[in-house]
């Protein structure tokens, strides 16, 4: 087996030089300002050793990567009841699509497309004020990453609040079907702020470690979820974590992952590694172009596909 530190360093060097880098998301104006030449990677192996390279310590907007953390919280709050309001099937549609919602009576296909994540935010908001819900999401993520310095980038949250018309439409549409309990603008306030959390690859790899260790976060020595729940969250990441690019990601990379339009991807190799990569340029379906290339190179070099027998 090649040396992981060398593999990570080589990938970072190659990705820094890559010419085709995708396109930075511009529908959230604040994200359009990010320099596309950046690339970061952090891999935490089974023994907790951290292998970081490139821009691994530069914070970026985690966007939909946050949906893994809010799903984990909502499962803790309402358990399997969540599945009466959100499905568990890949959508085969873009992350912000509204078309399925009409045919499927306001029940989003899965918790990782925007509609599904908005329902998850609505669940976290129930019984709280938006400020409290946002605060508890932030402290959950800070605890997972073992880093109390993590913040919400208010400029990004504001930018999306001013331009997130599709999300406003999704929220109102689901409210019309009775699948949103709170006022749409309050639920969206929570959703936009969770998406605007800023984290580095190092912080994200630490935060997702619990999914590589059957629900136990070794960085803080604490169980986050049961092993069954960890497996199920990872299963959803594999089938739904990259929207209508999920099939291709499973085919090319072969591990559960979750992307965001900020260019981040978190991924896990159960029992072996927790990974975060970041490069702001996106492919046609809104997933980090070089992030996916880097993960493919990594899993190939380390023989880390979850479908490999050894
Ligand atoms: N905040 C973004 C949105 O709602 C998240 C989308 C994403 O990262 N795919 O459009």
PDB file of C-alpha atoms and ligand atoms in Angstrom:
ATOM      1  CA  UNK A   1       0.000   0.000   0.000  1.00  0.00           C
ATOM      2  CA  UNK A   2       1.450   3.437  -0.855  1.00  0.00           C
ATOM      3  CA  UNK A   3       2.206   5.891   1.918  1.00  0.00           C
ATOM      4  CA  UNK A   4      -0.922   7.979   2.634  1.00  0.00           C
ATOM      5  CA  UNK A   5       1.018  11.164   3.392  1.00  0.00           C
ATOM      6  CA  UNK A   6       2.770  10.917   0.017  1.00  0.00           C
ATOM      7  CA  UNK A   7      -0.478  10.198  -1.831  1.00  0.00           C
ATOM      8  CA  UNK A   8      -2.223  13.187  -0.239  1.00  0.00           C
ATOM      9  CA  UNK A   9       0.728  15.498  -0.956  1.00  0.00           C
ATOM     10  CA  UNK A  10       0.952  14.359  -4.579  1.00  0.00           C
ATOM     11  CA  UNK A  11      -2.787  14.843  -5.134  1.00  0.00           C
ATOM     12  CA  UNK A  12      -2.576  18.383  -3.693  1.00  0.00           C
ATOM     13  CA  UNK A  13       0.358  19.216  -5.989  1.00  0.00           C
ATOM     14  CA  UNK A  14      -1.440  17.897  -9.068  1.00  0.00           C
ATOM     15  CA  UNK A  15      -4.733  19.583  -8.235  1.00  0.00           C
ATOM     16  CA  UNK A  16      -2.991  22.926  -7.633  1.00  0.00           C
ATOM     17  CA  UNK A  17      -1.659  22.704 -11.200  1.00  0.00           C
ATOM     18  CA  UNK A  18      -4.833  21.417 -12.888  1.00  0.00           C
ATOM     19  CA  UNK A  19      -6.089  23.616 -15.724  1.00  0.00           C
ATOM     20  CA  UNK A  20      -9.706  22.478 -15.911  1.00  0.00           C
ATOM     21  CA  UNK A  21     -11.163  23.587 -12.589  1.00  0.00           C
ATOM     22  CA  UNK A  22     -14.928  23.932 -13.174  1.00  0.00           C
ATOM     23  CA  UNK A  23     -16.973  27.054 -12.475  1.00  0.00           C
ATOM     24  CA  UNK A  24     -17.431  28.777  -9.113  1.00  0.00           C
ATOM     25  CA  UNK A  25     -21.104  29.017  -8.042  1.00  0.00           C
ATOM     26  CA  UNK A  26     -22.406  32.482  -8.860  1.00  0.00           C
ATOM     27  CA  UNK A  27     -26.116  32.232  -8.038  1.00  0.00           C
ATOM     28  CA  UNK A  28     -25.157  33.147  -4.470  1.00  0.00           C
ATOM     29  CA  UNK A  29     -23.259  36.393  -5.248  1.00  0.00           C
ATOM     30  CA  UNK A  30     -20.947  36.129  -2.239  1.00  0.00           C
ATOM     31  CA  UNK A  31     -19.675  32.709  -3.387  1.00  0.00           C
ATOM     32  CA  UNK A  32     -18.756  34.100  -6.817  1.00  0.00           C
ATOM     33  CA  UNK A  33     -15.925  36.062  -5.146  1.00  0.00           C
ATOM     34  CA  UNK A  34     -13.981  32.930  -4.136  1.00  0.00           C
ATOM     35  CA  UNK A  35     -10.655  32.316  -5.910  1.00  0.00           C
ATOM     36  CA  UNK A  36     -11.017  29.115  -8.007  1.00  0.00           C
ATOM     37  CA  UNK A  37      -7.290  28.323  -7.855  1.00  0.00           C
ATOM     38  CA  UNK A  38      -7.552  26.902  -4.360  1.00  0.00           C
ATOM     39  CA  UNK A  39      -7.465  23.221  -3.444  1.00  0.00           C
ATOM     40  CA  UNK A  40      -7.362  21.630  -0.008  1.00  0.00           C
ATOM     41  CA  UNK A  41      -7.416  18.068   1.268  1.00  0.00           C
ATOM     42  CA  UNK A  42      -7.406  16.483   4.712  1.00  0.00           C
ATOM     43  CA  UNK A  43      -7.535  12.764   5.464  1.00  0.00           C
ATOM     44  CA  UNK A  44      -7.727  11.395   9.014  1.00  0.00           C
ATOM     45  CA  UNK A  45      -6.778   7.754   9.066  1.00  0.00           C
ATOM     46  CA  UNK A  46      -7.997   4.955  11.342  1.00  0.00           C
ATOM     47  CA  UNK A  47      -5.406   5.778  14.000  1.00  0.00           C
ATOM     48  CA  UNK A  48      -6.381   9.450  14.062  1.00  0.00           C
ATOM     49  CA  UNK A  49      -3.316  10.589  12.161  1.00  0.00           C
ATOM     50  CA  UNK A  50      -4.035  13.729  10.143  1.00  0.00           C
ATOM     51  CA  UNK A  51      -2.742  14.001   6.580  1.00  0.00           C
ATOM     52  CA  UNK A  52      -3.371  17.512   5.254  1.00  0.00           C
ATOM     53  CA  UNK A  53      -2.113  19.324   2.161  1.00  0.00           C
ATOM     54  CA  UNK A  54      -2.761  22.354  -0.021  1.00  0.00           C
ATOM     55  CA  UNK A  55      -5.307  24.827   1.339  1.00  0.00           C
ATOM     56  CA  UNK A  56      -6.470  22.414   4.055  1.00  0.00           C
ATOM     57  CA  UNK A  57      -6.702  25.183   6.657  1.00  0.00           C
ATOM     58  CA  UNK A  58      -8.562  27.773   4.591  1.00  0.00           C
ATOM     59  CA  UNK A  59     -12.199  28.125   5.733  1.00  0.00           C
ATOM     60  CA  UNK A  60     -14.874  28.024   3.024  1.00  0.00           C
ATOM     61  CA  UNK A  61     -18.652  28.031   2.867  1.00  0.00           C
ATOM     62  CA  UNK A  62     -19.744  24.482   3.670  1.00  0.00           C
ATOM     63  CA  UNK A  63     -23.197  24.940   2.052  1.00  0.00           C
ATOM     64  CA  UNK A  64     -24.896  21.557   1.537  1.00  0.00           C
ATOM     65  CA  UNK A  65     -22.206  19.674   3.430  1.00  0.00           C
ATOM     66  CA  UNK A  66     -24.088  21.037   6.467  1.00  0.00           C
ATOM     67  CA  UNK A  67     -27.006  18.758   5.564  1.00  0.00           C
ATOM     68  CA  UNK A  68     -25.180  15.733   6.993  1.00  0.00           C
ATOM     69  CA  UNK A  69     -24.868  17.470  10.360  1.00  0.00           C
ATOM     70  CA  UNK A  70     -28.455  18.763  10.473  1.00  0.00           C
ATOM     71  CA  UNK A  71     -29.819  15.348   9.445  1.00  0.00           C
ATOM     72  CA  UNK A  72     -27.824  13.801  12.290  1.00  0.00           C
ATOM     73  CA  UNK A  73     -29.308  16.341  14.716  1.00  0.00           C
ATOM     74  CA  UNK A  74     -32.879  15.908  13.446  1.00  0.00           C
ATOM     75  CA  UNK A  75     -32.617  12.119  13.774  1.00  0.00           C
ATOM     76  CA  UNK A  76     -31.551  12.689  17.364  1.00  0.00           C
ATOM     77  CA  UNK A  77     -34.518  14.979  17.944  1.00  0.00           C
ATOM     78  CA  UNK A  78     -37.396  13.068  16.285  1.00  0.00           C
ATOM     79  CA  UNK A  79     -35.888   9.681  15.373  1.00  0.00           C
ATOM     80  CA  UNK A  80     -37.523   7.687  12.580  1.00  0.00           C
ATOM     81  CA  UNK A  81     -40.508  10.041  12.514  1.00  0.00           C
ATOM     82  CA  UNK A  82     -38.435  12.130  10.163  1.00  0.00           C
ATOM     83  CA  UNK A  83     -39.209   9.621   7.396  1.00  0.00           C
ATOM     84  CA  UNK A  84     -42.869  10.593   7.370  1.00  0.00           C
ATOM     85  CA  UNK A  85     -41.801  13.998   6.052  1.00  0.00           C
ATOM     86  CA  UNK A  86     -38.728  13.202   3.915  1.00  0.00           C
ATOM     87  CA  UNK A  87     -37.938  10.225   1.659  1.00  0.00           C
ATOM     88  CA  UNK A  88     -34.782   8.160   1.260  1.00  0.00           C
ATOM     89  CA  UNK A  89     -34.515   7.857  -2.511  1.00  0.00           C
ATOM     90  CA  UNK A  90     -32.113   9.546  -4.897  1.00  0.00           C
ATOM     91  CA  UNK A  91     -33.932  12.314  -6.761  1.00  0.00           C
ATOM     92  CA  UNK A  92     -32.235  12.105 -10.150  1.00  0.00           C
ATOM     93  CA  UNK A  93     -32.930  15.837 -10.321  1.00  0.00           C
ATOM     94  CA  UNK A  94     -30.888  18.997  -9.642  1.00  0.00           C
ATOM     95  CA  UNK A  95     -30.433  19.925  -5.981  1.00  0.00           C
ATOM     96  CA  UNK A  96     -32.843  22.858  -6.175  1.00  0.00           C
ATOM     97  CA  UNK A  97     -35.519  21.250  -8.370  1.00  0.00           C
ATOM     98  CA  UNK A  98     -39.207  21.700  -7.556  1.00  0.00           C
ATOM     99  CA  UNK A  99     -40.763  19.312 -10.116  1.00  0.00           C
ATOM    100  CA  UNK A 100     -41.027  16.144  -7.998  1.00  0.00           C
ATOM    101  CA  UNK A 101     -42.652  17.979  -5.108  1.00  0.00           C
ATOM    102  CA  UNK A 102     -45.961  18.408  -6.874  1.00  0.00           C
ATOM    103  CA  UNK A 103     -46.318  14.763  -7.883  1.00  0.00           C
ATOM    104  CA  UNK A 104     -45.108  13.571  -4.486  1.00  0.00           C
ATOM    105  CA  UNK A 105     -47.394  15.779  -2.382  1.00  0.00           C
ATOM    106  CA  UNK A 106     -44.718  18.015  -0.867  1.00  0.00           C
ATOM    107  CA  UNK A 107     -42.573  15.150   0.485  1.00  0.00           C
ATOM    108  CA  UNK A 108     -38.987  15.692  -0.738  1.00  0.00           C
ATOM    109  CA  UNK A 109     -37.138  12.666  -2.107  1.00  0.00           C
ATOM    110  CA  UNK A 110     -34.311  12.794   0.444  1.00  0.00           C
ATOM    111  CA  UNK A 111     -32.780  14.995   3.175  1.00  0.00           C
ATOM    112  CA  UNK A 112     -29.851  16.134   1.018  1.00  0.00           C
ATOM    113  CA  UNK A 113     -31.660  17.937  -1.803  1.00  0.00           C
ATOM    114  CA  UNK A 114     -32.634  21.495  -0.853  1.00  0.00           C
ATOM    115  CA  UNK A 115     -36.325  20.713  -0.247  1.00  0.00           C
ATOM    116  CA  UNK A 116     -35.438  17.823   2.063  1.00  0.00           C
ATOM    117  CA  UNK A 117     -32.856  19.842   3.965  1.00  0.00           C
ATOM    118  CA  UNK A 118     -35.370  22.675   4.428  1.00  0.00           C
ATOM    119  CA  UNK A 119     -37.751  20.179   6.075  1.00  0.00           C
ATOM    120  CA  UNK A 120     -34.876  19.029   8.301  1.00  0.00           C
ATOM    121  CA  UNK A 121     -34.205  22.661   9.293  1.00  0.00           C
ATOM    122  CA  UNK A 122     -37.929  23.058  10.007  1.00  0.00           C
ATOM    123  CA  UNK A 123     -37.744  20.068  12.368  1.00  0.00           C
ATOM    124  CA  UNK A 124     -34.743  21.589  14.175  1.00  0.00           C
ATOM    125  CA  UNK A 125     -36.603  24.901  14.482  1.00  0.00           C
ATOM    126  CA  UNK A 126     -39.711  23.424  16.097  1.00  0.00           C
ATOM    127  CA  UNK A 127     -39.975  24.573  19.714  1.00  0.00           C
ATOM    128  CA  UNK A 128     -37.198  27.143  19.284  1.00  0.00           C
ATOM    129  CA  UNK A 129     -36.499  30.593  17.973  1.00  0.00           C
ATOM    130  CA  UNK A 130     -34.426  30.716  14.737  1.00  0.00           C
ATOM    131  CA  UNK A 131     -31.479  32.182  16.650  1.00  0.00           C
ATOM    132  CA  UNK A 132     -31.535  29.257  19.092  1.00  0.00           C
ATOM    133  CA  UNK A 133     -31.792  26.673  16.325  1.00  0.00           C
ATOM    134  CA  UNK A 134     -28.863  28.242  14.458  1.00  0.00           C
ATOM    135  CA  UNK A 135     -26.897  28.392  17.708  1.00  0.00           C
ATOM    136  CA  UNK A 136     -27.469  24.715  18.429  1.00  0.00           C
ATOM    137  CA  UNK A 137     -26.441  23.700  14.888  1.00  0.00           C
ATOM    138  CA  UNK A 138     -23.267  25.754  15.242  1.00  0.00           C
ATOM    139  CA  UNK A 139     -22.411  24.278  18.624  1.00  0.00           C
ATOM    140  CA  UNK A 140     -23.103  20.731  17.380  1.00  0.00           C
ATOM    141  CA  UNK A 141     -20.669  21.274  14.490  1.00  0.00           C
ATOM    142  CA  UNK A 142     -18.093  22.952  16.765  1.00  0.00           C
ATOM    143  CA  UNK A 143     -18.227  20.006  19.152  1.00  0.00           C
ATOM    144  CA  UNK A 144     -17.888  17.476  16.316  1.00  0.00           C
ATOM    145  CA  UNK A 145     -14.888  19.340  14.920  1.00  0.00           C
ATOM    146  CA  UNK A 146     -13.495  19.917  18.408  1.00  0.00           C
ATOM    147  CA  UNK A 147     -13.049  23.569  17.469  1.00  0.00           C
ATOM    148  CA  UNK A 148     -14.987  26.399  19.096  1.00  0.00           C
ATOM    149  CA  UNK A 149     -13.706  29.008  16.614  1.00  0.00           C
ATOM    150  CA  UNK A 150     -16.031  27.892  13.783  1.00  0.00           C
ATOM    151  CA  UNK A 151     -18.459  30.645  12.732  1.00  0.00           C
ATOM    152  CA  UNK A 152     -21.336  31.433  10.389  1.00  0.00           C
ATOM    153  CA  UNK A 153     -20.241  33.783   7.597  1.00  0.00           C
ATOM    154  CA  UNK A 154     -22.951  36.406   7.866  1.00  0.00           C
ATOM    155  CA  UNK A 155     -22.120  37.959   4.469  1.00  0.00           C
ATOM    156  CA  UNK A 156     -22.846  34.587   2.799  1.00  0.00           C
ATOM    157  CA  UNK A 157     -26.042  34.112   4.816  1.00  0.00           C
ATOM    158  CA  UNK A 158     -27.204  37.607   3.838  1.00  0.00           C
ATOM    159  CA  UNK A 159     -26.284  37.059   0.201  1.00  0.00           C
ATOM    160  CA  UNK A 160     -28.366  33.891   0.035  1.00  0.00           C
ATOM    161  CA  UNK A 161     -31.260  35.434   1.961  1.00  0.00           C
ATOM    162  CA  UNK A 162     -31.403  38.180  -0.677  1.00  0.00           C
ATOM    163  CA  UNK A 163     -31.203  35.863  -3.691  1.00  0.00           C
ATOM    164  CA  UNK A 164     -32.505  32.442  -2.615  1.00  0.00           C
ATOM    165  CA  UNK A 165     -35.765  32.747  -4.545  1.00  0.00           C
ATOM    166  CA  UNK A 166     -35.862  29.074  -5.490  1.00  0.00           C
ATOM    167  CA  UNK A 167     -35.527  28.037  -1.871  1.00  0.00           C
ATOM    168  CA  UNK A 168     -38.297  30.484  -0.966  1.00  0.00           C
ATOM    169  CA  UNK A 169     -40.457  28.794  -3.600  1.00  0.00           C
ATOM    170  CA  UNK A 170     -39.603  25.297  -2.285  1.00  0.00           C
ATOM    171  CA  UNK A 171     -40.394  26.278   1.296  1.00  0.00           C
ATOM    172  CA  UNK A 172     -43.713  27.918   0.415  1.00  0.00           C
ATOM    173  CA  UNK A 173     -44.685  24.996  -1.777  1.00  0.00           C
ATOM    174  CA  UNK A 174     -44.043  22.499   1.012  1.00  0.00           C
ATOM    175  CA  UNK A 175     -45.875  24.723   3.464  1.00  0.00           C
ATOM    176  CA  UNK A 176     -48.901  24.576   1.133  1.00  0.00           C
ATOM    177  CA  UNK A 177     -48.764  20.772   1.401  1.00  0.00           C
ATOM    178  CA  UNK A 178     -48.556  20.993   5.190  1.00  0.00           C
ATOM    179  CA  UNK A 179     -44.962  19.722   5.304  1.00  0.00           C
ATOM    180  CA  UNK A 180     -43.522  22.808   7.008  1.00  0.00           C
ATOM    181  CA  UNK A 181     -44.551  23.641  10.570  1.00  0.00           C
ATOM    182  CA  UNK A 182     -42.970  27.070  10.858  1.00  0.00           C
ATOM    183  CA  UNK A 183     -43.298  30.236   8.797  1.00  0.00           C
ATOM    184  CA  UNK A 184     -41.236  29.637   5.625  1.00  0.00           C
ATOM    185  CA  UNK A 185     -39.074  32.727   6.199  1.00  0.00           C
ATOM    186  CA  UNK A 186     -38.103  31.512   9.680  1.00  0.00           C
ATOM    187  CA  UNK A 187     -37.243  27.992   8.494  1.00  0.00           C
ATOM    188  CA  UNK A 188     -35.257  29.469   5.604  1.00  0.00           C
ATOM    189  CA  UNK A 189     -33.397  31.706   8.042  1.00  0.00           C
ATOM    190  CA  UNK A 190     -32.140  28.569   9.786  1.00  0.00           C
ATOM    191  CA  UNK A 191     -31.364  26.842   6.479  1.00  0.00           C
ATOM    192  CA  UNK A 192     -29.409  29.789   4.992  1.00  0.00           C
ATOM    193  CA  UNK A 193     -27.342  30.189   8.153  1.00  0.00           C
ATOM    194  CA  UNK A 194     -26.435  26.491   8.410  1.00  0.00           C
ATOM    195  CA  UNK A 195     -25.309  26.623   4.763  1.00  0.00           C
ATOM    196  CA  UNK A 196     -23.200  29.725   5.539  1.00  0.00           C
ATOM    197  CA  UNK A 197     -21.081  27.999   8.201  1.00  0.00           C
ATOM    198  CA  UNK A 198     -17.385  28.379   7.316  1.00  0.00           C
ATOM    199  CA  UNK A 199     -15.038  25.470   7.874  1.00  0.00           C
ATOM    200  CA  UNK A 200     -11.690  24.220   6.612  1.00  0.00           C
ATOM    201  CA  UNK A 201     -10.977  20.733   5.287  1.00  0.00           C
ATOM    202  CA  UNK A 202      -9.197  19.917   8.549  1.00  0.00           C
ATOM    203  CA  UNK A 203     -12.240  20.912  10.612  1.00  0.00           C
ATOM    204  CA  UNK A 204     -14.643  19.060   8.323  1.00  0.00           C
ATOM    205  CA  UNK A 205     -12.608  15.841   8.273  1.00  0.00           C
ATOM    206  CA  UNK A 206     -12.574  15.898  12.086  1.00  0.00           C
ATOM    207  CA  UNK A 207     -16.326  16.574  12.203  1.00  0.00           C
ATOM    208  CA  UNK A 208     -17.211  13.661   9.916  1.00  0.00           C
ATOM    209  CA  UNK A 209     -14.968  11.177  11.701  1.00  0.00           C
ATOM    210  CA  UNK A 210     -17.920   9.736  13.607  1.00  0.00           C
ATOM    211  CA  UNK A 211     -19.279   8.270  10.383  1.00  0.00           C
ATOM    212  CA  UNK A 212     -16.014   6.409   9.784  1.00  0.00           C
ATOM    213  CA  UNK A 213     -16.087   4.954  13.306  1.00  0.00           C
ATOM    214  CA  UNK A 214     -19.575   3.469  13.695  1.00  0.00           C
ATOM    215  CA  UNK A 215     -20.966   6.644  15.245  1.00  0.00           C
ATOM    216  CA  UNK A 216     -18.094   7.330  17.665  1.00  0.00           C
ATOM    217  CA  UNK A 217     -16.032  10.513  17.356  1.00  0.00           C
ATOM    218  CA  UNK A 218     -12.490   9.630  18.487  1.00  0.00           C
ATOM    219  CA  UNK A 219     -11.359  13.284  18.325  1.00  0.00           C
ATOM    220  CA  UNK A 220     -13.519  14.093  21.325  1.00  0.00           C
ATOM    221  CA  UNK A 221     -13.944  10.558  22.733  1.00  0.00           C
ATOM    222  CA  UNK A 222     -17.729  10.683  22.454  1.00  0.00           C
ATOM    223  CA  UNK A 223     -20.455   8.622  20.782  1.00  0.00           C
ATOM    224  CA  UNK A 224     -22.478  10.851  18.445  1.00  0.00           C
ATOM    225  CA  UNK A 225     -24.994   8.316  17.090  1.00  0.00           C
ATOM    226  CA  UNK A 226     -25.559   4.561  17.282  1.00  0.00           C
ATOM    227  CA  UNK A 227     -23.639   2.398  14.826  1.00  0.00           C
ATOM    228  CA  UNK A 228     -26.852   1.601  12.968  1.00  0.00           C
ATOM    229  CA  UNK A 229     -27.636   5.290  12.538  1.00  0.00           C
ATOM    230  CA  UNK A 230     -24.097   6.013  11.332  1.00  0.00           C
ATOM    231  CA  UNK A 231     -24.459   3.312   8.678  1.00  0.00           C
ATOM    232  CA  UNK A 232     -27.774   4.719   7.536  1.00  0.00           C
ATOM    233  CA  UNK A 233     -26.496   8.298   7.258  1.00  0.00           C
ATOM    234  CA  UNK A 234     -23.549   6.997   5.225  1.00  0.00           C
ATOM    235  CA  UNK A 235     -25.929   4.982   3.010  1.00  0.00           C
ATOM    236  CA  UNK A 236     -27.861   8.160   2.232  1.00  0.00           C
ATOM    237  CA  UNK A 237     -24.612   9.952   1.431  1.00  0.00           C
ATOM    238  CA  UNK A 238     -23.713   7.229  -1.050  1.00  0.00           C
ATOM    239  CA  UNK A 239     -27.109   7.234  -2.771  1.00  0.00           C
ATOM    240  CA  UNK A 240     -28.067  10.927  -2.504  1.00  0.00           C
ATOM    241  CA  UNK A 241     -24.992  12.945  -1.452  1.00  0.00           C
ATOM    242  CA  UNK A 242     -24.207  14.347  -4.892  1.00  0.00           C
ATOM    243  CA  UNK A 243     -27.730  15.055  -6.222  1.00  0.00           C
ATOM    244  CA  UNK A 244     -28.118  13.922  -9.818  1.00  0.00           C
ATOM    245  CA  UNK A 245     -24.383  13.168  -9.827  1.00  0.00           C
ATOM    246  CA  UNK A 246     -24.704  10.587  -7.020  1.00  0.00           C
ATOM    247  CA  UNK A 247     -24.631   7.550  -9.296  1.00  0.00           C
ATOM    248  CA  UNK A 248     -21.562   8.795 -11.060  1.00  0.00           C
ATOM    249  CA  UNK A 249     -19.782   9.624  -7.795  1.00  0.00           C
ATOM    250  CA  UNK A 250     -20.470   6.100  -6.471  1.00  0.00           C
ATOM    251  CA  UNK A 251     -19.232   4.683  -9.779  1.00  0.00           C
ATOM    252  CA  UNK A 252     -16.049   6.785  -9.966  1.00  0.00           C
ATOM    253  CA  UNK A 253     -15.123   7.165  -6.303  1.00  0.00           C
ATOM    254  CA  UNK A 254     -16.964   4.333  -4.552  1.00  0.00           C
ATOM    255  CA  UNK A 255     -17.436   5.808  -1.065  1.00  0.00           C
ATOM    256  CA  UNK A 256     -20.195   7.799   0.713  1.00  0.00           C
ATOM    257  CA  UNK A 257     -19.744  11.542   0.233  1.00  0.00           C
ATOM    258  CA  UNK A 258     -21.614  14.808   0.546  1.00  0.00           C
ATOM    259  CA  UNK A 259     -20.908  17.850  -1.580  1.00  0.00           C
ATOM    260  CA  UNK A 260     -21.767  21.540  -1.296  1.00  0.00           C
ATOM    261  CA  UNK A 261     -21.798  24.391  -3.824  1.00  0.00           C
ATOM    262  CA  UNK A 262     -18.965  26.052  -1.905  1.00  0.00           C
ATOM    263  CA  UNK A 263     -16.810  23.314  -3.469  1.00  0.00           C
ATOM    264  CA  UNK A 264     -16.388  21.149  -0.387  1.00  0.00           C
ATOM    265  CA  UNK A 265     -16.936  17.396  -0.209  1.00  0.00           C
ATOM    266  CA  UNK A 266     -16.855  15.279   2.951  1.00  0.00           C
ATOM    267  CA  UNK A 267     -16.478  11.527   2.574  1.00  0.00           C
ATOM    268  CA  UNK A 268     -15.853   8.464   4.694  1.00  0.00           C
ATOM    269  CA  UNK A 269     -14.277   5.072   4.242  1.00  0.00           C
ATOM    270  CA  UNK A 270     -15.864   3.142   7.125  1.00  0.00           C
ATOM    271  CA  UNK A 271     -13.226   1.806   9.483  1.00  0.00           C
ATOM    272  CA  UNK A 272     -10.461   3.456   7.491  1.00  0.00           C
ATOM    273  CA  UNK A 273     -10.692   7.200   6.957  1.00  0.00           C
ATOM    274  CA  UNK A 274     -12.570  10.496   7.239  1.00  0.00           C
ATOM    275  CA  UNK A 275     -11.893  12.862   4.366  1.00  0.00           C
ATOM    276  CA  UNK A 276     -12.591  16.450   3.335  1.00  0.00           C
ATOM    277  CA  UNK A 277     -11.579  18.023   0.035  1.00  0.00           C
ATOM    278  CA  UNK A 278     -12.237  21.487  -1.312  1.00  0.00           C
ATOM    279  CA  UNK A 279     -11.923  23.209  -4.625  1.00  0.00           C
ATOM    280  CA  UNK A 280     -14.439  25.964  -5.464  1.00  0.00           C
ATOM    281  CA  UNK A 281     -14.932  25.172  -9.172  1.00  0.00           C
ATOM    282  CA  UNK A 282     -18.018  23.021  -9.783  1.00  0.00           C
ATOM    283  CA  UNK A 283     -19.051  20.586 -12.507  1.00  0.00           C
ATOM    284  CA  UNK A 284     -22.369  20.806 -14.369  1.00  0.00           C
ATOM    285  CA  UNK A 285     -24.406  19.285 -11.538  1.00  0.00           C
ATOM    286  CA  UNK A 286     -22.939  21.534  -8.842  1.00  0.00           C
ATOM    287  CA  UNK A 287     -20.326  19.256  -7.282  1.00  0.00           C
ATOM    288  CA  UNK A 288     -16.638  20.206  -6.872  1.00  0.00           C
ATOM    289  CA  UNK A 289     -14.911  19.162 -10.068  1.00  0.00           C
ATOM    290  CA  UNK A 290     -11.385  18.746  -8.689  1.00  0.00           C
ATOM    291  CA  UNK A 291     -12.749  17.521  -5.363  1.00  0.00           C
ATOM    292  CA  UNK A 292     -14.251  14.499  -7.086  1.00  0.00           C
ATOM    293  CA  UNK A 293     -11.117  13.958  -9.184  1.00  0.00           C
ATOM    294  CA  UNK A 294      -8.988  14.071  -6.029  1.00  0.00           C
ATOM    295  CA  UNK A 295     -11.233  11.603  -4.196  1.00  0.00           C
ATOM    296  CA  UNK A 296     -11.158   9.233  -7.147  1.00  0.00           C
ATOM    297  CA  UNK A 297      -7.355   9.370  -7.162  1.00  0.00           C
ATOM    298  CA  UNK A 298      -7.226   8.823  -3.394  1.00  0.00           C
ATOM    299  CA  UNK A 299      -9.609   5.850  -3.251  1.00  0.00           C
ATOM    300  CA  UNK A 300      -7.908   4.238  -6.247  1.00  0.00           C
ATOM    301  CA  UNK A 301      -4.402   4.651  -4.782  1.00  0.00           C
ATOM    302  CA  UNK A 302      -5.442   3.342  -1.354  1.00  0.00           C
ATOM    303  CA  UNK A 303      -7.894   0.696  -2.660  1.00  0.00           C
ATOM    304  CA  UNK A 304     -10.565   2.353  -0.531  1.00  0.00           C
ATOM    305  CA  UNK A 305     -13.740   1.708  -2.526  1.00  0.00           C
ATOM    306  CA  UNK A 306     -16.328   0.346  -0.079  1.00  0.00           C
ATOM    307  CA  UNK A 307     -16.908  -2.389  -2.667  1.00  0.00           C
ATOM    308  CA  UNK A 308     -13.326  -3.713  -2.427  1.00  0.00           C
ATOM    309  CA  UNK A 309     -13.005  -6.940  -0.419  1.00  0.00           C
ATOM    310  CA  UNK A 310      -9.645  -5.949   1.072  1.00  0.00           C
TER     311      UNK A 310
HETATM  312  N1  LIG B   1     -27.356  27.023   0.131  1.00  0.00           N
HETATM  313  C1  LIG B   1     -27.351  26.361  -1.143  1.00  0.00           C
HETATM  314  C2  LIG B   1     -28.718  26.430  -1.802  1.00  0.00           C
HETATM  315  O1  LIG B   1     -29.674  26.284  -1.130  1.00  0.00           O
HETATM  316  C3  LIG B   1     -26.930  24.938  -0.943  1.00  0.00           C
HETATM  317  C4  LIG B   1     -26.926  24.141  -2.219  1.00  0.00           C
HETATM  318  C5  LIG B   1     -25.757  23.215  -2.334  1.00  0.00           C
HETATM  319  O2  LIG B   1     -24.756  23.332  -1.682  1.00  0.00           O
HETATM  320  N2  LIG B   1     -25.890  22.298  -3.264  1.00  0.00           N
HETATM  321  O3  LIG B   1     -28.848  26.640  -2.963  1.00  0.00           O
END
